[in-house]
C-alpha atoms as one frame of an Amber mdcrd trajectory, in Angstrom:
protein
  -5.806 -18.066  12.648  -8.857 -15.389  14.575  -7.920 -18.174  17.308  -4.234
 -17.251  17.240  -4.699 -13.750  17.601  -7.415 -13.560  20.619 -10.002 -12.338
  17.422 -12.515 -14.694  17.338 -15.128 -13.351  19.878 -14.745  -9.921  18.389
 -14.850 -10.767  14.928 -17.668 -13.193  15.284 -20.794 -11.614  14.435 -18.435
 -10.457  11.160 -17.337 -13.590   9.750 -18.636 -15.929   7.237 -17.151 -19.131
   6.001 -17.777 -20.559   2.897 -20.274 -23.517   2.534 -18.090 -27.029   2.879
 -15.633 -28.003  -0.210 -16.739 -23.443  -0.659 -14.583 -21.194  -1.400 -14.321
 -17.658   0.416 -13.277 -15.571  -3.463 -16.225 -16.540  -4.470 -18.036 -14.534
  -1.530 -16.057 -11.959  -2.001 -16.585 -11.443  -5.883 -20.395 -12.146  -5.478
 -20.352  -9.014  -2.281 -21.126 -10.854   0.794 -18.414 -10.122   2.240 -15.976
  -7.133   2.235 -12.245  -9.305   2.427 -11.516 -12.894   1.850  -8.359 -15.354
   3.606  -7.644 -18.404   1.417  -4.883 -20.025  -0.810  -3.539 -18.132  -3.391
  -4.377 -21.257  -5.753  -8.216 -20.566  -4.503  -8.727 -17.026  -4.927  -5.993
 -16.383  -8.139  -8.912 -18.034 -10.711 -11.927 -16.125  -9.587 -12.531 -12.977
 -11.056 -13.655  -9.985 -10.243 -11.463 -10.238  -6.672  -7.773  -8.809  -5.882
  -5.252  -9.715  -4.580  -3.984  -7.762  -1.909  -1.074  -9.706  -0.718   0.207
 -12.556   1.738  -0.577 -12.607   5.227   2.397 -13.004   6.831   4.745 -15.871
   7.465   4.043 -16.951  11.017  -0.013 -17.675   9.762   0.297 -19.297   6.936
  -0.422 -23.189   6.669   2.009 -24.887   4.161   0.308 -28.050   2.258   3.036
 -30.673   1.337   2.762 -32.565  -1.721   4.400 -35.667  -2.502   3.721 -38.159
  -5.380   5.141 -41.976  -4.892   4.728 -45.376  -6.815   4.004 -48.616  -6.080
   6.760 -50.842  -4.652   5.174 -53.677  -6.554   4.511 -51.176 -10.117   3.652
 -53.167 -13.390   5.316 -50.296 -14.564   7.586 -47.965 -12.603   9.387 -46.244
 -15.319   6.178 -44.725 -16.635   5.579 -43.896 -13.027   9.227 -42.065 -12.844
   8.985 -40.361 -15.884   6.093 -38.381 -14.092   8.011 -37.685 -11.382  10.692
 -36.281 -13.415   8.546 -34.575 -15.428   6.085 -32.705 -12.571   9.537 -31.413
 -11.803  10.501 -29.570 -15.197  10.809 -25.840 -15.482   7.632 -26.502 -17.818
   5.708 -27.784 -14.652   7.082 -25.563 -12.468   6.113 -22.261 -14.523   2.577
 -23.773 -14.715   2.428 -24.411 -10.914   3.803 -20.527 -10.100   0.560 -19.608
 -12.553  -1.950 -21.667 -10.499  -0.420 -19.522  -7.093   1.885 -22.412  -5.884
   5.424 -22.071  -5.155   7.517 -25.508  -6.266  10.164 -25.993  -3.427  12.019
 -29.373  -4.811  14.339 -31.133  -2.259  18.149 -32.028  -3.685  17.709 -35.468
  -4.159  14.786 -33.985  -6.881  12.088 -35.235  -4.720   8.866 -32.692  -4.801
   9.482 -31.533  -0.984   7.026 -28.954  -0.573   4.840 -26.916  -2.817   3.272
 -24.261   0.003   0.401 -22.223  -0.921  -0.569 -19.464   0.356
């Protein structure tokens, strides 16, 4: 994102990245940084920080989640039942509470769950 806007060099000395697999929100909660940019679902569960807003749409990076079943699965009906359950209002509410945006196609297949 910084590269896209020509800010990398100007902010280089002020930019801190978490360790591999780490969370920017943890750096924020510990007071190591003043602002953190990460997916909503990664920031939301961290206590002691406040979500102040989403980045503009052109700066968003969408992660698409999908499910599938092996063509030779021994229990394809069970896999289908799980896929149908994942599209229910109950699961949609859980996803939203965790900072995800469920987005289902007309055919009912999970098309995308943008993380913002």
